[in-house]
CSV table of C-alpha atoms and ligand atoms in Angstrom, one decimal:
chain,number,residue,atom,x,y,z
A,13,MET,CA,-7.9,-60.9,9.5
A,14,LYS,CA,-7.2,-57.6,7.7
A,15,ILE,CA,-5.8,-54.9,10.0
A,16,PRO,CA,-6.8,-51.4,9.0
A,17,ASN,CA,-3.9,-49.2,8.1
A,18,HIS,CA,-5.4,-46.1,9.8
A,19,ILE,CA,-7.9,-46.2,12.7
A,20,ALA,CA,-9.7,-42.9,13.8
A,21,ILE,CA,-11.5,-42.9,17.1
A,22,ILE,CA,-14.0,-40.4,18.6
A,23,LEU,CA,-13.4,-40.9,22.3
A,24,ASP,CA,-16.8,-40.4,23.8
A,25,GLY,CA,-18.7,-41.2,27.0
A,26,ASN,CA,-16.2,-40.5,29.8
A,27,GLY,CA,-18.8,-38.4,31.6
A,28,ARG,CA,-21.6,-40.9,31.3
A,29,TRP,CA,-19.4,-43.8,32.3
A,30,ALA,CA,-18.4,-41.9,35.5
A,31,LYS,CA,-22.0,-41.0,36.3
A,32,SER,CA,-23.0,-44.6,36.0
A,33,LYS,CA,-20.5,-45.4,38.7
A,34,GLY,CA,-21.7,-42.5,40.9
A,35,ARG,CA,-18.4,-40.6,40.3
A,36,PRO,CA,-17.7,-37.0,39.0
A,37,ARG,CA,-17.1,-36.5,35.3
A,38,SER,CA,-13.4,-35.7,36.0
A,39,TYR,CA,-12.9,-39.3,37.1
A,40,GLY,CA,-14.2,-40.4,33.8
A,41,HIS,CA,-11.7,-38.2,32.0
A,42,VAL,CA,-8.8,-39.6,34.1
A,43,VAL,CA,-9.7,-43.2,33.4
A,44,GLY,CA,-10.3,-42.2,29.7
A,45,CYS,CA,-6.9,-40.8,29.6
A,46,ASP,CA,-5.3,-43.9,31.1
A,47,ASN,CA,-7.3,-46.0,28.6
A,48,LEU,CA,-6.0,-44.0,25.7
A,49,GLU,CA,-2.4,-44.8,26.7
A,50,LYS,CA,-3.3,-48.5,27.0
A,51,MET,CA,-5.2,-48.8,23.8
A,52,CYS,CA,-2.6,-46.8,21.9
A,53,ASN,CA,-0.1,-49.6,22.8
A,54,VAL,CA,-2.6,-52.4,21.9
A,55,ILE,CA,-3.3,-50.8,18.5
A,56,CYS,CA,0.4,-50.3,17.9
A,57,ASP,CA,1.2,-53.9,18.8
A,58,MET,CA,-1.6,-55.0,16.4
A,59,GLY,CA,0.4,-53.5,13.5
A,60,VAL,CA,-1.9,-50.5,12.8
A,61,LYS,CA,0.3,-47.8,11.2
A,62,TYR,CA,-1.8,-44.7,11.9
A,63,LEU,CA,-4.1,-43.8,14.9
A,64,THR,CA,-5.9,-40.5,15.1
A,65,VAL,CA,-8.0,-39.6,18.2
A,66,TYR,CA,-10.4,-36.8,18.8
A,67,ALA,CA,-9.6,-35.5,22.3
A,68,PHE,CA,-10.8,-31.9,22.5
A,69,SER,CA,-12.9,-30.1,19.9
A,70,THR,CA,-13.1,-26.4,19.1
A,71,GLU,CA,-16.7,-26.7,20.6
A,72,ASN,CA,-15.5,-28.3,23.9
A,73,TRP,CA,-14.5,-24.8,25.2
A,74,LYS,CA,-18.2,-24.3,25.9
A,75,ARG,CA,-18.0,-26.8,28.8
A,76,SER,CA,-17.8,-25.5,32.4
A,77,ALA,CA,-14.5,-23.7,33.2
A,78,GLU,CA,-13.9,-26.4,35.9
A,79,GLU,CA,-14.2,-29.3,33.4
A,80,VAL,CA,-12.1,-27.5,30.8
A,81,GLY,CA,-9.4,-26.9,33.5
A,82,VAL,CA,-9.4,-30.6,34.5
A,83,LEU,CA,-9.1,-31.6,30.8
A,84,MET,CA,-6.2,-29.2,30.2
A,85,ASN,CA,-4.3,-30.5,33.2
A,86,LEU,CA,-4.9,-34.1,31.9
A,87,PHE,CA,-3.5,-33.1,28.6
A,88,ARG,CA,-0.4,-31.6,30.2
A,89,ARG,CA,0.2,-34.8,32.1
A,90,TYR,CA,-0.5,-36.9,29.1
A,91,LEU,CA,1.7,-35.0,26.7
A,92,LYS,CA,4.6,-35.3,29.1
A,93,ARG,CA,4.1,-39.1,29.6
A,94,CYS,CA,3.6,-39.6,25.8
A,95,GLU,CA,7.3,-38.6,25.2
A,96,ARG,CA,8.4,-41.8,27.0
A,97,ASN,CA,6.0,-44.0,25.0
A,98,ALA,CA,6.9,-42.3,21.7
A,99,LYS,CA,10.5,-43.1,22.2
A,100,LYS,CA,9.8,-46.7,23.4
A,101,ARG,CA,7.6,-47.5,20.5
A,102,GLN,CA,9.4,-45.3,17.9
A,103,MET,CA,6.1,-43.5,17.4
A,104,ARG,CA,5.7,-40.1,15.7
A,105,VAL,CA,3.2,-37.9,17.5
A,106,LYS,CA,1.4,-35.0,15.8
A,107,ILE,CA,-1.2,-32.7,17.2
A,108,ILE,CA,-3.9,-31.7,14.7
A,109,GLY,CA,-6.1,-28.7,15.4
A,110,ASP,CA,-5.1,-25.1,16.2
A,111,PRO,CA,-2.5,-25.1,18.9
A,112,THR,CA,-2.6,-21.3,19.1
A,113,GLY,CA,-5.8,-21.6,21.0
A,114,MET,CA,-4.1,-23.6,23.8
A,115,ALA,CA,-2.2,-22.2,26.8
A,116,PRO,CA,1.4,-21.3,26.1
A,117,ASP,CA,2.9,-24.0,28.2
A,118,ILE,CA,0.7,-26.6,26.4
A,119,GLN,CA,1.9,-25.2,23.1
A,120,ASP,CA,5.5,-25.6,24.3
A,121,MET,CA,4.8,-29.3,25.3
A,122,ILE,CA,3.3,-29.9,21.8
A,123,ALA,CA,6.3,-28.5,20.1
A,124,GLU,CA,8.6,-30.6,22.3
A,125,LEU,CA,6.7,-33.8,21.7
A,126,GLU,CA,6.4,-33.3,18.0
A,127,GLY,CA,10.1,-32.3,17.7
A,128,MET,CA,11.5,-35.3,19.8
A,129,SER,CA,9.3,-37.8,17.9
A,130,ALA,CA,9.7,-36.3,14.4
A,131,GLY,CA,12.2,-38.9,13.2
A,132,TYR,CA,10.2,-42.0,14.3
A,133,ASP,CA,8.2,-44.0,11.8
A,134,HIS,CA,7.1,-47.3,13.5
A,135,MET,CA,3.7,-45.8,14.1
A,136,PHE,CA,2.0,-42.4,13.5
A,137,PHE,CA,-0.2,-41.1,16.3
A,138,GLN,CA,-2.4,-38.0,15.7
A,139,ILE,CA,-4.2,-36.3,18.7
A,140,ALA,CA,-6.8,-33.8,17.8
A,141,LEU,CA,-6.7,-31.0,20.3
A,142,ASN,CA,-8.7,-27.7,19.7
A,143,TYR,CA,-9.7,-29.4,16.5
A,144,GLY,CA,-12.8,-28.8,14.4
A,145,SER,CA,-12.9,-30.0,10.8
A,146,ARG,CA,-14.6,-26.8,9.6
A,147,ASP,CA,-12.0,-24.8,11.4
A,148,GLU,CA,-9.2,-26.9,9.8
A,149,MET,CA,-10.7,-26.2,6.3
A,150,ARG,CA,-11.1,-22.5,7.1
A,151,ARG,CA,-7.4,-22.3,8.2
A,152,ALA,CA,-6.5,-24.2,5.0
A,153,ALA,CA,-8.5,-21.8,2.8
A,154,ALA,CA,-6.8,-18.8,4.4
A,155,LYS,CA,-3.3,-20.3,3.7
A,156,MET,CA,-4.3,-21.2,0.1
A,157,THR,CA,-5.5,-17.6,-0.4
A,158,ALA,CA,-2.3,-16.2,1.0
A,159,ASP,CA,-0.3,-18.5,-1.3
A,160,ALA,CA,-2.4,-17.5,-4.3
A,161,ARG,CA,-1.8,-13.8,-3.5
A,162,ASP,CA,1.9,-14.5,-3.3
A,163,GLY,CA,2.0,-16.3,-6.6
A,164,LYS,CA,2.8,-19.7,-5.1
A,165,LEU,CA,-0.6,-21.3,-6.0
A,166,ARG,CA,-2.5,-21.0,-9.3
A,167,PRO,CA,-6.2,-21.8,-9.4
A,168,GLU,CA,-5.6,-24.2,-12.3
A,169,ASP,CA,-3.2,-26.2,-10.2
A,170,MET,CA,-5.8,-26.7,-7.4
A,171,SER,CA,-6.5,-30.5,-7.2
A,172,GLU,CA,-7.9,-32.6,-4.4
A,173,GLU,CA,-4.3,-33.6,-3.5
A,174,VAL,CA,-3.2,-29.9,-3.3
A,175,PHE,CA,-6.2,-29.1,-1.2
A,176,ALA,CA,-5.4,-32.0,1.2
A,177,SER,CA,-1.8,-30.9,1.5
A,178,TYR,CA,-3.1,-27.7,3.2
A,179,LEU,CA,-5.0,-29.7,5.9
A,180,ASP,CA,-3.5,-30.5,9.3
A,181,THR,CA,-3.4,-34.2,8.1
A,182,ALA,CA,-1.2,-33.5,5.1
A,183,GLY,CA,0.8,-36.6,4.3
A,184,ILE,CA,-1.4,-38.9,6.4
A,185,PRO,CA,-3.5,-41.4,4.5
A,186,ASP,CA,-7.3,-41.2,5.1
A,187,PRO,CA,-8.7,-43.4,7.9
A,188,ASP,CA,-9.9,-46.9,6.9
A,189,LEU,CA,-12.0,-47.3,10.0
A,190,LEU,CA,-13.7,-44.7,12.3
A,191,ILE,CA,-14.9,-45.9,15.7
A,192,ARG,CA,-17.2,-43.8,17.9
A,193,THR,CA,-17.8,-45.0,21.4
A,194,SER,CA,-20.8,-44.4,23.7
A,195,GLY,CA,-23.8,-44.7,21.4
A,196,GLU,CA,-23.9,-41.4,19.5
A,197,GLN,CA,-23.9,-41.8,15.7
A,198,ARG,CA,-22.6,-38.5,14.3
A,199,LEU,CA,-19.2,-37.1,13.3
A,200,SER,CA,-19.2,-34.0,15.5
A,201,ASN,CA,-17.0,-32.0,13.1
A,202,PHE,CA,-14.3,-34.6,13.0
A,203,LEU,CA,-12.2,-35.2,9.8
A,204,LEU,CA,-15.1,-34.3,7.4
A,205,TRP,CA,-12.8,-34.3,4.4
A,206,GLN,CA,-10.7,-37.3,5.4
A,207,LEU,CA,-13.6,-39.7,6.2
A,208,ALA,CA,-15.1,-39.6,2.7
A,209,TYR,CA,-14.7,-43.3,2.1
A,210,THR,CA,-14.0,-44.6,5.6
A,211,GLU,CA,-16.1,-47.4,7.2
A,212,PHE,CA,-17.9,-46.3,10.4
A,213,TYR,CA,-18.3,-48.4,13.5
A,214,PHE,CA,-20.5,-47.2,16.4
A,215,THR,CA,-20.6,-48.9,19.8
A,216,GLU,CA,-22.6,-48.4,23.0
A,217,THR,CA,-19.4,-49.0,25.0
A,218,PRO,CA,-18.2,-45.8,26.6
A,219,TRP,CA,-14.5,-44.9,26.0
A,220,PRO,CA,-13.2,-45.8,29.5
A,221,ALA,CA,-14.6,-49.3,29.1
A,222,PHE,CA,-13.4,-49.8,25.4
A,223,ASP,CA,-10.8,-52.5,25.7
A,224,GLU,CA,-9.0,-54.9,23.4
A,225,LYS,CA,-12.0,-57.2,23.1
A,226,GLU,CA,-14.2,-54.2,21.9
A,227,LEU,CA,-11.5,-53.2,19.5
A,228,MET,CA,-11.5,-56.7,18.0
A,229,LYS,CA,-15.3,-56.5,17.5
A,230,ALA,CA,-14.8,-53.3,15.6
A,231,ILE,CA,-12.0,-54.8,13.4
A,232,GLU,CA,-14.2,-57.9,12.8
A,233,ALA,CA,-17.0,-55.7,11.7
A,234,TYR,CA,-14.6,-53.8,9.4
A,235,ASN,CA,-13.5,-57.1,7.9
A,236,ASN,CA,-17.2,-58.0,7.0
A,237,ARG,CA,-17.7,-54.8,5.1
A,238,ASP,CA,-17.5,-54.7,1.3
A,239,ARG,CA,-15.4,-51.6,0.9
A,240,ARG,CA,-16.2,-49.4,-2.0
A,241,PHE,CA,-14.6,-46.2,-3.3
A,242,GLY,CA,-17.3,-45.2,-5.6
A,243,ASP,CA,-16.5,-48.1,-8.0
A,244,ALA,CA,-18.9,-50.9,-8.9
A,245,LYS,CA,-16.8,-53.6,-7.2
A,246,SER,CA,-14.0,-53.2,-4.7
B,314,FPP,C1,-15.6,-37.5,25.7
B,314,FPP,O1,-16.4,-37.8,26.9
B,314,FPP,C2,-14.3,-37.1,26.2
B,314,FPP,C3,-13.8,-35.8,26.0
B,314,FPP,C4,-14.5,-34.7,25.3
B,314,FPP,C5,-12.6,-35.5,26.7
B,314,FPP,C6,-11.2,-35.8,26.1
B,314,FPP,C7,-10.8,-37.2,26.1
B,314,FPP,C8,-10.0,-37.7,27.1
B,314,FPP,C9,-9.7,-37.1,28.5
B,314,FPP,C10,-9.3,-39.0,26.8
B,314,FPP,C11,-7.8,-38.8,26.8
B,314,FPP,C12,-7.3,-37.9,25.8
B,314,FPP,C13,-6.1,-37.4,25.8
B,314,FPP,C14,-5.4,-36.8,24.6
B,314,FPP,C15,-5.3,-37.3,27.1
B,314,FPP,P1,-17.6,-36.8,27.3
B,314,FPP,O2,-17.1,-35.9,28.3
B,314,FPP,O3,-18.1,-36.1,26.1
B,314,FPP,O4,-18.6,-37.8,27.8
B,314,FPP,P2,-20.2,-37.7,27.9
B,314,FPP,O5,-20.6,-37.6,26.4
B,314,FPP,O6,-20.6,-39.0,28.5
B,314,FPP,O7,-20.5,-36.5,28.6
Protein backbone atom coordinates (compact mmCIF):
# COMPACT_ATOMS: atom_id res chain seq x y z
CA MET A 1 0.00 0.00 0.00
CA LYS A 2 1.29 3.42 -1.00
CA ILE A 3 1.36 5.83 1.95
CA PRO A 4 0.77 9.48 0.99
CA ASN A 5 3.70 11.78 1.72
CA HIS A 6 1.39 14.61 2.77
CA ILE A 7 -2.15 14.30 4.18
CA ALA A 8 -4.33 17.38 4.71
CA ILE A 9 -7.50 17.13 6.80
CA ILE A 10 -10.49 19.44 7.16
CA LEU A 11 -11.61 18.57 10.70
CA ASP A 12 -15.38 18.89 10.49
CA GLY A 13 -18.43 17.71 12.39
CA ASN A 14 -17.52 18.19 16.06
CA GLY A 15 -20.78 20.09 16.68
CA ARG A 16 -23.05 17.62 14.88
CA TRP A 17 -21.36 14.65 16.53
CA ALA A 18 -21.97 16.19 19.99
CA LYS A 19 -25.58 17.00 19.10
CA SER A 20 -26.19 13.39 18.04
CA LYS A 21 -25.12 12.38 21.53
CA GLY A 22 -27.33 15.01 23.20
CA ARG A 23 -24.26 16.96 24.34
CA PRO A 24 -23.23 20.63 23.84
CA ARG A 25 -21.04 21.61 20.88
CA SER A 26 -18.14 22.32 23.22
CA TYR A 27 -18.04 18.62 24.15
CA GLY A 28 -17.56 17.80 20.45
CA HIS A 29 -14.62 20.19 20.29
CA VAL A 30 -13.00 18.64 23.39
CA VAL A 31 -13.31 15.13 21.93
CA GLY A 32 -12.22 16.44 18.50
CA CYS A 33 -9.13 17.90 20.11
CA ASP A 34 -8.24 14.60 21.85
CA ASN A 35 -8.82 12.78 18.58
CA LEU A 36 -6.40 15.08 16.77
CA GLU A 37 -3.68 14.17 19.24
CA LYS A 38 -4.43 10.47 18.81
CA MET A 39 -4.66 10.55 15.01
CA CYS A 40 -1.53 12.66 14.68
CA ASN A 41 0.36 9.82 16.39
CA VAL A 42 -1.32 7.17 14.23
CA ILE A 43 -0.45 9.11 11.07
CA CYS A 44 3.13 9.64 12.24
CA ASP A 45 3.55 5.92 13.02
CA MET A 46 2.27 5.10 9.54
CA GLY A 47 5.24 6.92 8.03
CA VAL A 48 3.38 9.95 6.67
CA LYS A 49 5.92 12.79 6.52
CA TYR A 50 3.58 15.81 6.40
CA LEU A 51 0.21 16.38 8.08
CA THR A 52 -1.74 19.63 7.76
CA VAL A 53 -5.03 20.21 9.60
CA TYR A 54 -7.63 22.97 9.34
CA ALA A 55 -8.49 23.85 12.92
CA PHE A 56 -9.77 27.45 12.83
CA SER A 57 -10.58 29.52 9.77
CA THR A 58 -10.62 33.28 9.27
CA GLU A 59 -14.42 32.85 8.99
CA ASN A 60 -14.79 30.90 12.27
CA TRP A 61 -14.67 34.19 14.24
CA LYS A 62 -18.33 34.62 13.18
CA ARG A 63 -19.36 31.85 15.61
CA SER A 64 -20.83 32.82 19.01
CA ALA A 65 -18.41 34.49 21.43
CA GLU A 66 -18.96 31.56 23.78
CA GLU A 67 -17.94 28.94 21.19
CA VAL A 68 -14.92 30.99 20.04
CA GLY A 69 -13.87 31.27 23.71
CA VAL A 70 -14.12 27.50 24.20
CA LEU A 71 -12.07 26.89 21.04
CA MET A 72 -9.36 29.38 22.05
CA ASN A 73 -9.00 27.71 25.45
CA LEU A 74 -8.75 24.34 23.77
CA PHE A 75 -6.03 25.65 21.45
CA ARG A 76 -4.14 26.98 24.51
CA ARG A 77 -4.27 23.56 26.14
CA TYR A 78 -3.43 21.76 22.90
CA LEU A 79 -0.45 23.97 22.00
CA LYS A 80 1.05 23.37 25.44
CA ARG A 81 0.52 19.60 25.25
CA CYS A 82 1.85 19.51 21.70
CA GLU A 83 5.34 20.47 22.91
CA ARG A 84 5.72 17.15 24.70
CA ASN A 85 4.55 15.21 21.66
CA ALA A 86 6.76 17.21 19.30
CA LYS A 87 9.80 16.30 21.37
CA LYS A 88 8.82 12.66 21.75
CA ARG A 89 8.19 12.18 18.03
CA GLN A 90 10.84 14.61 16.77
CA MET A 91 8.05 16.46 14.99
CA ARG A 92 8.36 19.99 13.68
CA VAL A 93 5.19 22.00 14.28
CA LYS A 94 4.25 25.05 12.26
CA ILE A 95 1.16 27.21 12.49
CA ILE A 96 -0.17 28.43 9.15
CA GLY A 97 -2.53 31.40 9.02
CA ASP A 98 -2.25 34.88 10.46
CA PRO A 99 -1.08 34.60 14.08
CA THR A 100 -1.45 38.36 14.60
CA GLY A 101 -5.21 37.83 14.80
CA MET A 102 -4.83 35.55 17.83
CA ALA A 103 -4.64 36.62 21.49
CA PRO A 104 -1.11 37.68 22.58
CA ASP A 105 -0.65 34.69 24.92
CA ILE A 106 -1.56 32.30 22.08
CA GLN A 107 0.93 34.09 19.80
CA ASP A 108 3.59 33.50 22.48
CA MET A 109 2.68 29.80 22.71
CA ILE A 110 2.89 29.48 18.91
CA ALA A 111 6.35 31.10 18.86
CA GLU A 112 7.48 28.82 21.69
CA LEU A 113 6.20 25.62 20.05
CA GLU A 114 7.61 26.53 16.63
CA GLY A 115 10.92 27.54 18.19
CA MET A 116 11.38 24.41 20.31
CA SER A 117 10.47 22.07 17.43
CA ALA A 118 12.34 23.93 14.66
CA GLY A 119 15.19 21.40 14.51
CA TYR A 120 13.03 18.26 14.32
CA ASP A 121 12.49 16.51 11.01
CA HIS A 122 10.92 13.11 11.65
CA MET A 123 7.50 14.53 10.77
CA PHE A 124 6.15 17.97 9.80
CA PHE A 125 2.84 18.97 11.38
CA GLN A 126 1.04 22.10 10.19
CA ILE A 127 -1.94 23.47 12.12
CA ALA A 128 -4.06 26.08 10.33
CA LEU A 129 -5.22 28.66 12.87
CA ASN A 130 -6.90 31.90 11.81
CA TYR A 131 -6.25 30.57 8.30
CA GLY A 132 -8.03 31.35 5.06
CA SER A 133 -6.47 30.57 1.69
CA ARG A 134 -7.58 33.87 0.16
CA ASP A 135 -6.15 35.72 3.15
CA GLU A 136 -2.89 33.76 2.78
CA MET A 137 -2.67 34.81 -0.89
CA ARG A 138 -3.56 38.41 -0.01
CA ARG A 139 -0.75 38.48 2.59
CA ALA A 140 1.65 36.90 0.07
CA ALA A 141 0.70 39.54 -2.54
CA ALA A 142 1.36 42.33 -0.02
CA LYS A 143 4.83 40.89 0.76
CA MET A 144 5.63 40.48 -2.95
CA THR A 145 4.58 44.05 -3.67
CA ALA A 146 6.80 45.32 -0.84
CA ASP A 147 9.75 43.23 -2.11
CA ALA A 148 9.20 44.54 -5.67
CA ARG A 149 9.14 48.10 -4.38
CA ASP A 150 12.42 47.47 -2.49
CA GLY A 151 14.05 46.02 -5.61
CA LYS A 152 14.22 42.46 -4.20
CA LEU A 153 11.75 40.95 -6.68
CA ARG A 154 11.53 41.60 -10.41
CA PRO A 155 8.31 40.87 -12.35
CA GLU A 156 10.29 38.77 -14.86
CA ASP A 157 11.53 36.50 -12.04
CA MET A 158 8.00 35.69 -10.85
CA SER A 159 7.49 31.94 -11.30
CA GLU A 160 5.03 29.55 -9.65
CA GLU A 161 7.88 28.48 -7.34
CA VAL A 162 8.59 32.09 -6.32
CA PHE A 163 4.87 32.71 -5.70
CA ALA A 164 4.64 29.53 -3.57
CA SER A 165 7.65 30.67 -1.53
CA TYR A 166 5.58 33.63 -0.26
CA LEU A 167 2.77 31.41 1.04
CA ASP A 168 2.57 30.17 4.65
CA THR A 169 3.36 26.68 3.33
CA ALA A 170 6.71 27.70 1.78
CA GLY A 171 9.03 24.68 1.64
CA ILE A 172 6.22 22.19 2.34
CA PRO A 173 5.29 19.85 -0.55
CA ASP A 174 1.68 20.00 -1.77
CA PRO A 175 -0.75 17.52 -0.16
CA ASP A 176 -1.24 14.16 -1.89
CA LEU A 177 -4.51 13.39 -0.13
CA LEU A 178 -7.16 15.73 1.30
CA ILE A 179 -9.69 14.25 3.72
CA ARG A 180 -12.84 16.12 4.78
CA THR A 181 -14.93 14.54 7.50
CA SER A 182 -18.66 14.86 8.21
CA GLY A 183 -20.25 14.86 4.78
CA GLU A 184 -19.63 18.36 3.39
CA GLN A 185 -17.94 18.36 -0.01
CA ARG A 186 -16.26 21.74 -0.33
CA LEU A 187 -12.86 23.29 0.38
CA SER A 188 -14.06 26.13 2.63
CA ASN A 189 -11.09 28.36 1.73
CA PHE A 190 -8.44 25.73 2.63
CA LEU A 191 -5.14 25.50 0.68
CA LEU A 192 -6.66 26.60 -2.65
CA TRP A 193 -3.25 26.94 -4.33
CA GLN A 194 -1.66 23.86 -2.75
CA LEU A 195 -4.52 21.41 -3.54
CA ALA A 196 -4.32 21.88 -7.33
CA TYR A 197 -3.43 18.20 -7.99
CA THR A 198 -4.43 16.59 -4.69
CA GLU A 199 -6.81 13.60 -4.49
CA PHE A 200 -9.95 14.38 -2.43
CA TYR A 201 -11.65 11.96 -0.05
CA PHE A 202 -14.95 12.84 1.62
CA THR A 203 -16.49 10.79 4.41
CA GLU A 204 -19.75 11.04 6.37
CA THR A 205 -17.88 10.16 9.57
CA PRO A 206 -17.61 13.23 11.87
CA TRP A 207 -14.15 14.18 13.08
CA PRO A 208 -14.48 12.92 16.70
CA ALA A 209 -15.35 9.44 15.34
CA PHE A 210 -12.64 9.39 12.64
CA ASP A 211 -10.29 6.63 13.76
CA GLU A 212 -7.49 4.47 12.37
CA LYS A 213 -9.99 2.27 10.50
CA GLU A 214 -11.52 5.29 8.78
CA LEU A 215 -8.05 6.57 7.91
CA MET A 216 -7.18 3.23 6.29
CA LYS A 217 -10.34 3.50 4.15
CA ALA A 218 -9.17 6.91 2.96
CA ILE A 219 -5.69 5.60 2.15
CA GLU A 220 -7.16 2.60 0.33
CA ALA A 221 -9.32 4.92 -1.78
CA TYR A 222 -6.21 7.00 -2.49
CA ASN A 223 -4.41 3.84 -3.64
CA ASN A 224 -7.21 3.09 -6.09
CA ARG A 225 -6.92 6.47 -7.80
CA ASP A 226 -5.02 6.96 -11.02
CA ARG A 227 -3.14 10.13 -10.11
CA ARG A 228 -2.67 12.62 -12.89
CA PHE A 229 -0.80 15.88 -12.98
CA GLY A 230 -2.20 17.13 -16.24
CA ASP A 231 -0.26 14.53 -18.21
CA ALA A 232 -1.87 11.84 -20.38
CA LYS A 233 -0.64 8.96 -18.20
CA SER A 234 0.70 9.14 -14.68
C1 LIG B 1 -15.28 21.54 13.04
O1 LIG B 1 -16.49 21.15 13.64
C2 LIG B 1 -14.37 21.95 14.03
C3 LIG B 1 -13.93 23.22 14.25
C4 LIG B 1 -14.21 24.38 13.38
C5 LIG B 1 -13.16 23.46 15.46
C6 LIG B 1 -11.70 23.19 15.50
C7 LIG B 1 -11.22 21.82 15.62
C8 LIG B 1 -10.95 21.17 16.78
C9 LIG B 1 -11.34 21.63 18.13
C10 LIG B 1 -10.17 19.95 16.71
C11 LIG B 1 -8.87 20.14 17.39
C12 LIG B 1 -7.94 21.11 16.77
C13 LIG B 1 -6.89 21.69 17.44
C14 LIG B 1 -5.79 22.40 16.73
C15 LIG B 1 -6.77 21.63 18.89
P1 LIG B 1 -17.77 22.06 13.54
O2 LIG B 1 -17.86 22.87 14.79
O3 LIG B 1 -17.70 22.86 12.29
O4 LIG B 1 -18.89 21.00 13.51
P2 LIG B 1 -20.31 21.11 12.78
O5 LIG B 1 -20.02 21.35 11.31
O6 LIG B 1 -20.92 19.80 13.06
O7 LIG B 1 -21.03 22.26 13.41
